[in-house]
Tab-separated table of N, CA and C in Angstrom:
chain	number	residue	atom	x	y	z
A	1	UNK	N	-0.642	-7.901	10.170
A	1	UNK	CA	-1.161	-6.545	10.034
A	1	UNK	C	-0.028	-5.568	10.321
A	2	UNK	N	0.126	-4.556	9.416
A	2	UNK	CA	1.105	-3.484	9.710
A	2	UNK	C	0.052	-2.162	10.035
A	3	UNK	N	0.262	-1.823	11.317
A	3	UNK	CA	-0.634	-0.454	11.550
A	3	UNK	C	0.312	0.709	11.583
A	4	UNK	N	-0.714	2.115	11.569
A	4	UNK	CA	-0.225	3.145	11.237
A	4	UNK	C	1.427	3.800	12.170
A	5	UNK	N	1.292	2.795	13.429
A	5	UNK	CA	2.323	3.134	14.161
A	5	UNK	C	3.613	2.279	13.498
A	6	UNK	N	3.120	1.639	13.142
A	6	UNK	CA	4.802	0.819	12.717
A	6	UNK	C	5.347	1.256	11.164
A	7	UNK	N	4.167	1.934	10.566
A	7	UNK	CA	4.649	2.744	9.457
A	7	UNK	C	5.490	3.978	9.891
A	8	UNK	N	5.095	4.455	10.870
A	8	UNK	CA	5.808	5.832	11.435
A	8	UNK	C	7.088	5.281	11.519
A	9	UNK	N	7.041	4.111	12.304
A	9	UNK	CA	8.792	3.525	13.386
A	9	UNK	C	9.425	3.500	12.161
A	10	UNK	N	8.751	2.859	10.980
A	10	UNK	CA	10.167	2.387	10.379
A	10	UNK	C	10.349	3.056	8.950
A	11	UNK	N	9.839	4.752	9.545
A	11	UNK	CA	9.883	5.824	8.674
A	11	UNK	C	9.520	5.426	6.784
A	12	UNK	N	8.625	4.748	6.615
A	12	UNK	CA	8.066	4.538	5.432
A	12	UNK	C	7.598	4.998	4.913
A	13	UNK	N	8.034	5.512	3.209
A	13	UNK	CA	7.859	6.647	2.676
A	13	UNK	C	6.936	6.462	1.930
A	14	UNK	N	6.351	5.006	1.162
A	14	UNK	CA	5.331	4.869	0.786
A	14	UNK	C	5.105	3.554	1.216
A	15	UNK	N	4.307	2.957	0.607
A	15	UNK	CA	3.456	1.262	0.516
A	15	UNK	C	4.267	0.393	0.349
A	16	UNK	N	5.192	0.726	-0.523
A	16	UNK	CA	6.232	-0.635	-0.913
A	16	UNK	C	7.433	-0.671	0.190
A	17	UNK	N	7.787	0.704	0.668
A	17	UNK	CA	8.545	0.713	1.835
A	17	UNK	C	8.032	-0.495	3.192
A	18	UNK	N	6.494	-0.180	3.271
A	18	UNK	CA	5.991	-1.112	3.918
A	18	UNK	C	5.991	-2.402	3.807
A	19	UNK	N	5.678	-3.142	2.366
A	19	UNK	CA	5.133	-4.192	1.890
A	19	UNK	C	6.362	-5.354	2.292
A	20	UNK	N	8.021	-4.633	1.944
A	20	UNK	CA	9.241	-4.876	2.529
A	20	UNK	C	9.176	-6.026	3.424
A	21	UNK	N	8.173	-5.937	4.628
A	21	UNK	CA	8.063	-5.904	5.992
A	21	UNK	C	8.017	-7.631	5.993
A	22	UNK	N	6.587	-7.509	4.706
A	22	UNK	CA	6.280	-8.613	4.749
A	22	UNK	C	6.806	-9.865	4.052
A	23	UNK	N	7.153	-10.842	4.940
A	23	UNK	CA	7.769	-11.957	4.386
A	23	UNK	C	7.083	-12.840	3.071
A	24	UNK	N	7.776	-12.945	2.317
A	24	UNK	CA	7.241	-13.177	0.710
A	24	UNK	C	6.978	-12.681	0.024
A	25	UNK	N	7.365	-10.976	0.098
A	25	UNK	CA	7.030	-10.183	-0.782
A	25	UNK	C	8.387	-9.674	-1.421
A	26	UNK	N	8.443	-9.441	-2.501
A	26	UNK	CA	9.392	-8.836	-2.870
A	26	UNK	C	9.563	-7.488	-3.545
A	27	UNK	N	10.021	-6.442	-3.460
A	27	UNK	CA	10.439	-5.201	-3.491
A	27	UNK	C	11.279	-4.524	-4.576
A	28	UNK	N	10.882	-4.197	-5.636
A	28	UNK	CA	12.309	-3.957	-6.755
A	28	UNK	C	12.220	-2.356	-6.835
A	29	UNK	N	13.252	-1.589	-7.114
A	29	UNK	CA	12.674	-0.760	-7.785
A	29	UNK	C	13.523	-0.680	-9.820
A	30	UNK	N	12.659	0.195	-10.256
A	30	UNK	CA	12.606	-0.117	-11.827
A	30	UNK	C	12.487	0.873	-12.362
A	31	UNK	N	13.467	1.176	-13.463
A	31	UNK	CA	12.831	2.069	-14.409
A	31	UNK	C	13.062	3.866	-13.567
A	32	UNK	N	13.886	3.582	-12.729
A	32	UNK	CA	14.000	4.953	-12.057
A	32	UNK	C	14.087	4.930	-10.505
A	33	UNK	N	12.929	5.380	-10.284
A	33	UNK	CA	12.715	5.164	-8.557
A	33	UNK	C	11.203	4.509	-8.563
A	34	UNK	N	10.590	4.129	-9.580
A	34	UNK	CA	9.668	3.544	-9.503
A	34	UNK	C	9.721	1.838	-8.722
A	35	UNK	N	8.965	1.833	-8.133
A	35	UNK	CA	8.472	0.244	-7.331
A	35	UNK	C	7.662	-0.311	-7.956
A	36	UNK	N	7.790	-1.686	-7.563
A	36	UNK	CA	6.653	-2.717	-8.020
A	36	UNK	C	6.831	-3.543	-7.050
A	37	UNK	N	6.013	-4.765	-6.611
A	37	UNK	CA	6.235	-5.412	-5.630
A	37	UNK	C	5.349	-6.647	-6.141
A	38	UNK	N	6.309	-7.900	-5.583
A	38	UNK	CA	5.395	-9.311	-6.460
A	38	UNK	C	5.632	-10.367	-5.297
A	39	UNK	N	5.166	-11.555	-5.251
A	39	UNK	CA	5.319	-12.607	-4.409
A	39	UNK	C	6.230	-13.208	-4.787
A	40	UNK	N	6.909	-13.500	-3.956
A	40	UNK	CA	8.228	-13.717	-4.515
A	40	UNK	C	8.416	-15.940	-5.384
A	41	UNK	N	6.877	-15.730	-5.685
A	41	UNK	CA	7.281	-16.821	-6.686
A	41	UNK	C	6.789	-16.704	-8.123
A	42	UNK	N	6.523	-15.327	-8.271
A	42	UNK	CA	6.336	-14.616	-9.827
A	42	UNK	C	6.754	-13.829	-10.201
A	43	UNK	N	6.990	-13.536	-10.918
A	43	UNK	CA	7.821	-11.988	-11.436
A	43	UNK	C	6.804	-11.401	-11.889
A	44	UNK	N	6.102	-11.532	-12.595
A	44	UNK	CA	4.792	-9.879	-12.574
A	44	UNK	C	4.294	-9.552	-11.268
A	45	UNK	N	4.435	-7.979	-11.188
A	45	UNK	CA	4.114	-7.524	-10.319
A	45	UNK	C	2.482	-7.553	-9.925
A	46	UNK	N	2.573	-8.288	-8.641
A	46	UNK	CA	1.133	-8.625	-8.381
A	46	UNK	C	0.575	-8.759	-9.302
A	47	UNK	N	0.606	-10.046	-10.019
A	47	UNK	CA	-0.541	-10.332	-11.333
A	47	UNK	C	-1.795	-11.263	-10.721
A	48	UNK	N	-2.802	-12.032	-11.454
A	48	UNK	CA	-3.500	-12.329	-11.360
A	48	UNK	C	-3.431	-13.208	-10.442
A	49	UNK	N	-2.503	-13.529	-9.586
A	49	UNK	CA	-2.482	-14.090	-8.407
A	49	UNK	C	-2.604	-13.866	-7.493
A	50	UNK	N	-2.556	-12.740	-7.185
A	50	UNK	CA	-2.138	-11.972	-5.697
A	50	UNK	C	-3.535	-10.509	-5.857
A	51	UNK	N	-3.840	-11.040	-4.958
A	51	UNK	CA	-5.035	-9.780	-4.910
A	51	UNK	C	-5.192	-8.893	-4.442
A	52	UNK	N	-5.014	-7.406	-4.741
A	52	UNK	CA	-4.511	-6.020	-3.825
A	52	UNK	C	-5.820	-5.249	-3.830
A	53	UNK	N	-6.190	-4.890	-2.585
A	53	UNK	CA	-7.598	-4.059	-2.545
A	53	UNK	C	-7.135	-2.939	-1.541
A	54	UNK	N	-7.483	-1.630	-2.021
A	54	UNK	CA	-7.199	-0.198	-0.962
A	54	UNK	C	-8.902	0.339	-0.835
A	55	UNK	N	-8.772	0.102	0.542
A	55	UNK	CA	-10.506	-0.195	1.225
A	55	UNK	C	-11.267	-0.432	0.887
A	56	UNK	N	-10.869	-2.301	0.534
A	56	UNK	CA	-11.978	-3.292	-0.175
A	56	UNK	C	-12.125	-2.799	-1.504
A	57	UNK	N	-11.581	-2.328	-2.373
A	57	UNK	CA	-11.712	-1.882	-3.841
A	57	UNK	C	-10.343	-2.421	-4.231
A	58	UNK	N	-10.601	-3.221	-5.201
A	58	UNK	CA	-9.742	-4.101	-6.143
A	58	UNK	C	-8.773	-3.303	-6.838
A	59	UNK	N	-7.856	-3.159	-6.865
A	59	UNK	CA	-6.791	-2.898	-7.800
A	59	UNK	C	-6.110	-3.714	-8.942
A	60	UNK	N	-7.130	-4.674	-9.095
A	60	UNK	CA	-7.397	-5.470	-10.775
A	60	UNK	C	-7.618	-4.488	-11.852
A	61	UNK	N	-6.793	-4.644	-12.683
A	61	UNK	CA	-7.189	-4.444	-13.983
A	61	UNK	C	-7.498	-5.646	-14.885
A	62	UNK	N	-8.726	-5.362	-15.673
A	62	UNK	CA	-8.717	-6.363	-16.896
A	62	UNK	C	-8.259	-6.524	-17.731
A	63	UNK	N	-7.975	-4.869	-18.147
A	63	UNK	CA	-7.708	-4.856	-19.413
A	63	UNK	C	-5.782	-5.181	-19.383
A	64	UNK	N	-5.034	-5.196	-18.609
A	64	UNK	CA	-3.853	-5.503	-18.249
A	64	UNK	C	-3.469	-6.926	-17.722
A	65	UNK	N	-4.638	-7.558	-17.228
A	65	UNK	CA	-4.718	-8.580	-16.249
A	65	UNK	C	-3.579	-8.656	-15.362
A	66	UNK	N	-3.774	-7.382	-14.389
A	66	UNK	CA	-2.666	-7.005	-13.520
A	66	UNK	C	-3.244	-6.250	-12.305
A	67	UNK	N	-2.675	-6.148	-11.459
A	67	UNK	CA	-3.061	-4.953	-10.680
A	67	UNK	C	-2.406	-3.449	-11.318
A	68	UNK	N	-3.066	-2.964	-10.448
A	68	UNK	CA	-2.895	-1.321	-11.273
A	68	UNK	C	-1.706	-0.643	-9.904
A	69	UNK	N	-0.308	-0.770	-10.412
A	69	UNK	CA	0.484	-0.142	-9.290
A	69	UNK	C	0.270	1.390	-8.941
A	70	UNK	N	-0.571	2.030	-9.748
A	70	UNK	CA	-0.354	3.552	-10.152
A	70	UNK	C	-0.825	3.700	-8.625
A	71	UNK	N	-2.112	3.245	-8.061
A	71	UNK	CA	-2.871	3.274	-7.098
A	71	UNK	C	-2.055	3.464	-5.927
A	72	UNK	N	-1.090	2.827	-5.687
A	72	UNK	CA	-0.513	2.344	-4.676
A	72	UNK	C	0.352	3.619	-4.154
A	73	UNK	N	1.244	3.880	-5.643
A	73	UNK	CA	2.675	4.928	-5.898
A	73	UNK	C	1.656	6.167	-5.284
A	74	UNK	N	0.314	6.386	-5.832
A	74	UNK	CA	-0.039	7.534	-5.566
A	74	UNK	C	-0.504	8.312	-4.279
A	75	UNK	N	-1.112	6.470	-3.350
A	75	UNK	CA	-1.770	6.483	-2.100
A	75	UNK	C	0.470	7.007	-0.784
A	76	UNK	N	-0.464	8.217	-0.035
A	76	UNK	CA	0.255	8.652	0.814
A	76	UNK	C	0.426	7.983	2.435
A	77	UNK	N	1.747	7.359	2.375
A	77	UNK	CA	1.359	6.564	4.086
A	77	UNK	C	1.106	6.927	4.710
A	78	UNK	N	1.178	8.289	5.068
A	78	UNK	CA	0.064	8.957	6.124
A	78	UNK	C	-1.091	8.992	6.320
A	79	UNK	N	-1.668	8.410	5.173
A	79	UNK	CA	-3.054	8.236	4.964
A	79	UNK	C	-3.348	6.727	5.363
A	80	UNK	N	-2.304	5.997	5.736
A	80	UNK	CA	-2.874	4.661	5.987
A	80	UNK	C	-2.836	3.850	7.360
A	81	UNK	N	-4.245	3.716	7.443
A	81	UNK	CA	-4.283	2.722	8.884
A	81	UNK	C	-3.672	1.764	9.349
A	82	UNK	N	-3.864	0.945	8.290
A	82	UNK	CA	-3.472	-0.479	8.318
A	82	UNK	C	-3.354	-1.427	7.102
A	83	UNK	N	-2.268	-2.553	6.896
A	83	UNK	CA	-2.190	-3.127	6.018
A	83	UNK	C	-2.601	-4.560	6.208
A	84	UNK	N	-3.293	-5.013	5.778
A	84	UNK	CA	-3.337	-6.310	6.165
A	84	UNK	C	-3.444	-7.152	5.134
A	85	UNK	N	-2.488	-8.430	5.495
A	85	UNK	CA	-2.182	-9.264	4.353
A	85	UNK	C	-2.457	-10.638	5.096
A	86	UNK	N	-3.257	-11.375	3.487
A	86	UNK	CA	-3.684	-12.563	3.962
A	86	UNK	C	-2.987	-13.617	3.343
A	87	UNK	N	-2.630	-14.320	3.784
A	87	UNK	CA	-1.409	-15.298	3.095
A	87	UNK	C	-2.474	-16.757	2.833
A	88	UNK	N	-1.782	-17.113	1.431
A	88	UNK	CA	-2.031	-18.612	0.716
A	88	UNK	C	-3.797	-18.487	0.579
A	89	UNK	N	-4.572	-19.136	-0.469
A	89	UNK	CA	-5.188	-19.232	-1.039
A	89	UNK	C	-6.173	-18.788	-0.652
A	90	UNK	N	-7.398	-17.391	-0.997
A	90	UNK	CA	-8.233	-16.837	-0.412
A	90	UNK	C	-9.389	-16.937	-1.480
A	91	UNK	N	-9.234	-17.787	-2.354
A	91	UNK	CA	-9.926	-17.689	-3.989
A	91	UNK	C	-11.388	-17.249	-3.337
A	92	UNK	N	-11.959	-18.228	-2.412
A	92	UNK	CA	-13.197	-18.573	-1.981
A	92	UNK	C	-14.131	-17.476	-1.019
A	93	UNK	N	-13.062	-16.539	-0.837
A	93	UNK	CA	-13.371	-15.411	-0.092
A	93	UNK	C	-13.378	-14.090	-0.964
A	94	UNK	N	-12.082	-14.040	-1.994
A	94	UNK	CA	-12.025	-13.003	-2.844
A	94	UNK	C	-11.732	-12.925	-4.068
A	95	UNK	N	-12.120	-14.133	-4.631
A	95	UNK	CA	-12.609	-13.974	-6.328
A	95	UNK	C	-10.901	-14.866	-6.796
A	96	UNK	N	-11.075	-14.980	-7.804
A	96	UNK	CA	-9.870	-16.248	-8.629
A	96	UNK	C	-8.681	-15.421	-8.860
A	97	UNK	N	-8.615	-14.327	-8.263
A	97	UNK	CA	-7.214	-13.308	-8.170
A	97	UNK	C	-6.268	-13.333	-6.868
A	98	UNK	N	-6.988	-14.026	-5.965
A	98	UNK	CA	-6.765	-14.349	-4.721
A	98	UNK	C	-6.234	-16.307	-4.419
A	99	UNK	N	-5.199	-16.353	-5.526
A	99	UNK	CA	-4.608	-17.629	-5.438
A	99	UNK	C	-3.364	-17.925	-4.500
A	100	UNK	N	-2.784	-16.583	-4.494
A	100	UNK	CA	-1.478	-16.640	-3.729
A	100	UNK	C	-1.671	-15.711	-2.434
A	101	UNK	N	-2.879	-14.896	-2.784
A	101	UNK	CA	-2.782	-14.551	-0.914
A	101	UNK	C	-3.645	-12.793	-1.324
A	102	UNK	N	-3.853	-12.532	-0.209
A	102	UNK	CA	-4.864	-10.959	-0.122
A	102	UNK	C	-3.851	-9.605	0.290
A	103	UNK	N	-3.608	-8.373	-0.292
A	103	UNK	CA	-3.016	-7.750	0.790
A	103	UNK	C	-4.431	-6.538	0.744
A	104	UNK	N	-4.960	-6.042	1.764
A	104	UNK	CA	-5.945	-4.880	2.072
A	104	UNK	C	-5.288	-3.595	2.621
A	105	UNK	N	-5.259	-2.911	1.937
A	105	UNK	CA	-4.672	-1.285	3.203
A	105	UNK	C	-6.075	-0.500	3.075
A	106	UNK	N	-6.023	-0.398	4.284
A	106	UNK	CA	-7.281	0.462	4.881
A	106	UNK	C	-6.543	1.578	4.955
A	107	UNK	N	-7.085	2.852	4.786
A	107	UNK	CA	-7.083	4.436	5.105
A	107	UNK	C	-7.362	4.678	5.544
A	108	UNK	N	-7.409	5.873	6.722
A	108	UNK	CA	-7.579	6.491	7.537
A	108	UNK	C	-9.218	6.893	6.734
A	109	UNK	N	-10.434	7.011	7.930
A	109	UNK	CA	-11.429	7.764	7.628
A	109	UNK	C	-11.030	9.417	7.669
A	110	UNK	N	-11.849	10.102	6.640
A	110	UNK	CA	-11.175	11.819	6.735
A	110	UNK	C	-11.968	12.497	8.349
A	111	UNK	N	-12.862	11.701	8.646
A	111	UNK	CA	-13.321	12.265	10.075
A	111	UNK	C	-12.327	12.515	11.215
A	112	UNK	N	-11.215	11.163	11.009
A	112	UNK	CA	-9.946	11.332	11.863
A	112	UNK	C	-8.790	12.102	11.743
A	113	UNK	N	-9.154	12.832	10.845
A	113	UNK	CA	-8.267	14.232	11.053
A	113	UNK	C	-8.854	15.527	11.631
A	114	UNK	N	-8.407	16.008	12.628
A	114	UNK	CA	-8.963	17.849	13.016
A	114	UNK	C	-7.455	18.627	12.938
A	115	UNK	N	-7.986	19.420	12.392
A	115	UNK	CA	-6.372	20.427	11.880
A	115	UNK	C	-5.987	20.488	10.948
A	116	UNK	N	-4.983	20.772	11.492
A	116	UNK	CA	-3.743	20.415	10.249
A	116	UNK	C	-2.606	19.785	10.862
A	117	UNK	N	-2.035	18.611	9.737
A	117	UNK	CA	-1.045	18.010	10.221
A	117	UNK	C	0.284	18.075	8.760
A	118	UNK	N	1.581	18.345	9.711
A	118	UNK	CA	2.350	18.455	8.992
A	118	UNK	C	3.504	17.419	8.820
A	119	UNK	N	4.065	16.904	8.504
A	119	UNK	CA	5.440	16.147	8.217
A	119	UNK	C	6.119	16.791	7.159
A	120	UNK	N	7.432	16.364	7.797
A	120	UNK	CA	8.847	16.073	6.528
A	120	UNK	C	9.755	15.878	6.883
A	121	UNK	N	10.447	14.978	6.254
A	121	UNK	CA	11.087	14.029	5.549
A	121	UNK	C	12.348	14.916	4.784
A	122	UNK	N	14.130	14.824	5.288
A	122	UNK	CA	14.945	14.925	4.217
A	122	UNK	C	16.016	14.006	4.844
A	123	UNK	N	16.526	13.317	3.896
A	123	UNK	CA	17.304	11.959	4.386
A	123	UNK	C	18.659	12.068	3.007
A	124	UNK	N	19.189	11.279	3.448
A	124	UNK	CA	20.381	10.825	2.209
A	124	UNK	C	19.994	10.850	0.653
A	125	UNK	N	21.128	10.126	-0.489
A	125	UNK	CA	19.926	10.200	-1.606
A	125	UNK	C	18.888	11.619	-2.433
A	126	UNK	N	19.215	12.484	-1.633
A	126	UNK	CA	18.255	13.620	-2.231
A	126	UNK	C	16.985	13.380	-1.789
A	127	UNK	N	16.511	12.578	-0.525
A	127	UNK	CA	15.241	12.232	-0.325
A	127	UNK	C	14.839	13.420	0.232
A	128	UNK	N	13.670	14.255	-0.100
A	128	UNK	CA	12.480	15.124	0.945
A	128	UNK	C	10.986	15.233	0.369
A	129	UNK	N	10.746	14.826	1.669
A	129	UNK	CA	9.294	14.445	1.207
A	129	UNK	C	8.625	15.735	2.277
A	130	UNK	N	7.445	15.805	1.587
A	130	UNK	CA	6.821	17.159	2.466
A	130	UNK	C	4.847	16.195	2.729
A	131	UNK	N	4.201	16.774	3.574
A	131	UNK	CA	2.860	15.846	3.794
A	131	UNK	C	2.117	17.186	4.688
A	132	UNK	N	1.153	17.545	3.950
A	132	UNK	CA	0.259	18.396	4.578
A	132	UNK	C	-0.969	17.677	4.685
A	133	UNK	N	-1.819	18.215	5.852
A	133	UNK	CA	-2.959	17.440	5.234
A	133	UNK	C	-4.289	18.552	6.613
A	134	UNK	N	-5.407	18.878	6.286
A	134	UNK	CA	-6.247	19.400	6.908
A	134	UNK	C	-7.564	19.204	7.047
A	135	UNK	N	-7.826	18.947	8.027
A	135	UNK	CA	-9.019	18.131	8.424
A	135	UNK	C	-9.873	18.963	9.215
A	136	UNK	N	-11.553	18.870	9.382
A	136	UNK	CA	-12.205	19.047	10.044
A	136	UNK	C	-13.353	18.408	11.313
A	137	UNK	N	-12.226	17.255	11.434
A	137	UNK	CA	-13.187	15.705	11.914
A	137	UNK	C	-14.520	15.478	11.540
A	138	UNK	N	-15.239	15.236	12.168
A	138	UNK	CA	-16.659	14.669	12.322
A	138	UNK	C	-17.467	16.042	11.857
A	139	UNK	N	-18.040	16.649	10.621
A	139	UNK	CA	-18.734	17.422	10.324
A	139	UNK	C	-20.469	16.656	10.290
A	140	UNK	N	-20.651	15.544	10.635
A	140	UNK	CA	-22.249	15.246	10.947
A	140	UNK	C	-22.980	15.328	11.396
């Protein structure tokens, strides 16, 4: 499990920055600054082997028979709790996409924000990243 504190430590700018972490994963980037990330005994990125869900919702596509990276590039690490990855064969728990292993990132519920919270990010590279975000916790 990678939680929201060890995303902070090791200043991770998105998901794949994270995914890094984990042993057997592999990390490219492509086509620009775009990422993809695969087990490192396939080269399609997370294909029908590897099963990626962002809070229990599948990031399968059919019509690609792939996962859908868009999901991932778009989801903000500040927004994420926790990653948790399940290693070697989960078929029986999460459907015939789950041959080589599970990864889950949970998000933060929006109740756990009150305020406003700010970050940023400018590093080497031309990197700056900016992260607003405003919350009203528990409105129930």
């Amino acid at each position: 499990i990678i939680d929201a504190r060890t995303l902070r430590r090791i200043g991770a700018r998105n998901i794949f920055d994270a995914l890094r972490l984990v042993p057997g994963i592999v990390v490219a980037n492509v086509i620009g600054s775009r990422s993809f990330a695969a087990h490192h005994t396939i080269t399609d990125p997370f294909g029908a082997r590897m099963q990626v869900f962002v809070d229990g919702h599948s990031l399968y596509t059919a019509l690609t028979s792939n996962q859908s990276m868009v999901g991932l590039r778009d989801l903000a690490v500040e927004d994420v709790e926790r990653i948790e990855v399940l290693r070697g064969s989960n078929s029986a728990a999460y459907g015939a996409n789950a041959y080589l292993g599970v990864i889950n990132i949970v998000t933060r519920h929006s109740s756990d924000t009150q305020g406003t919270q700010l970050s940023a990010r400018l590093g080497s590279d031309n990197i700056q990243d900016l992260f607003v975000q405003r919350g009203w916790g528990d409105m129930g």
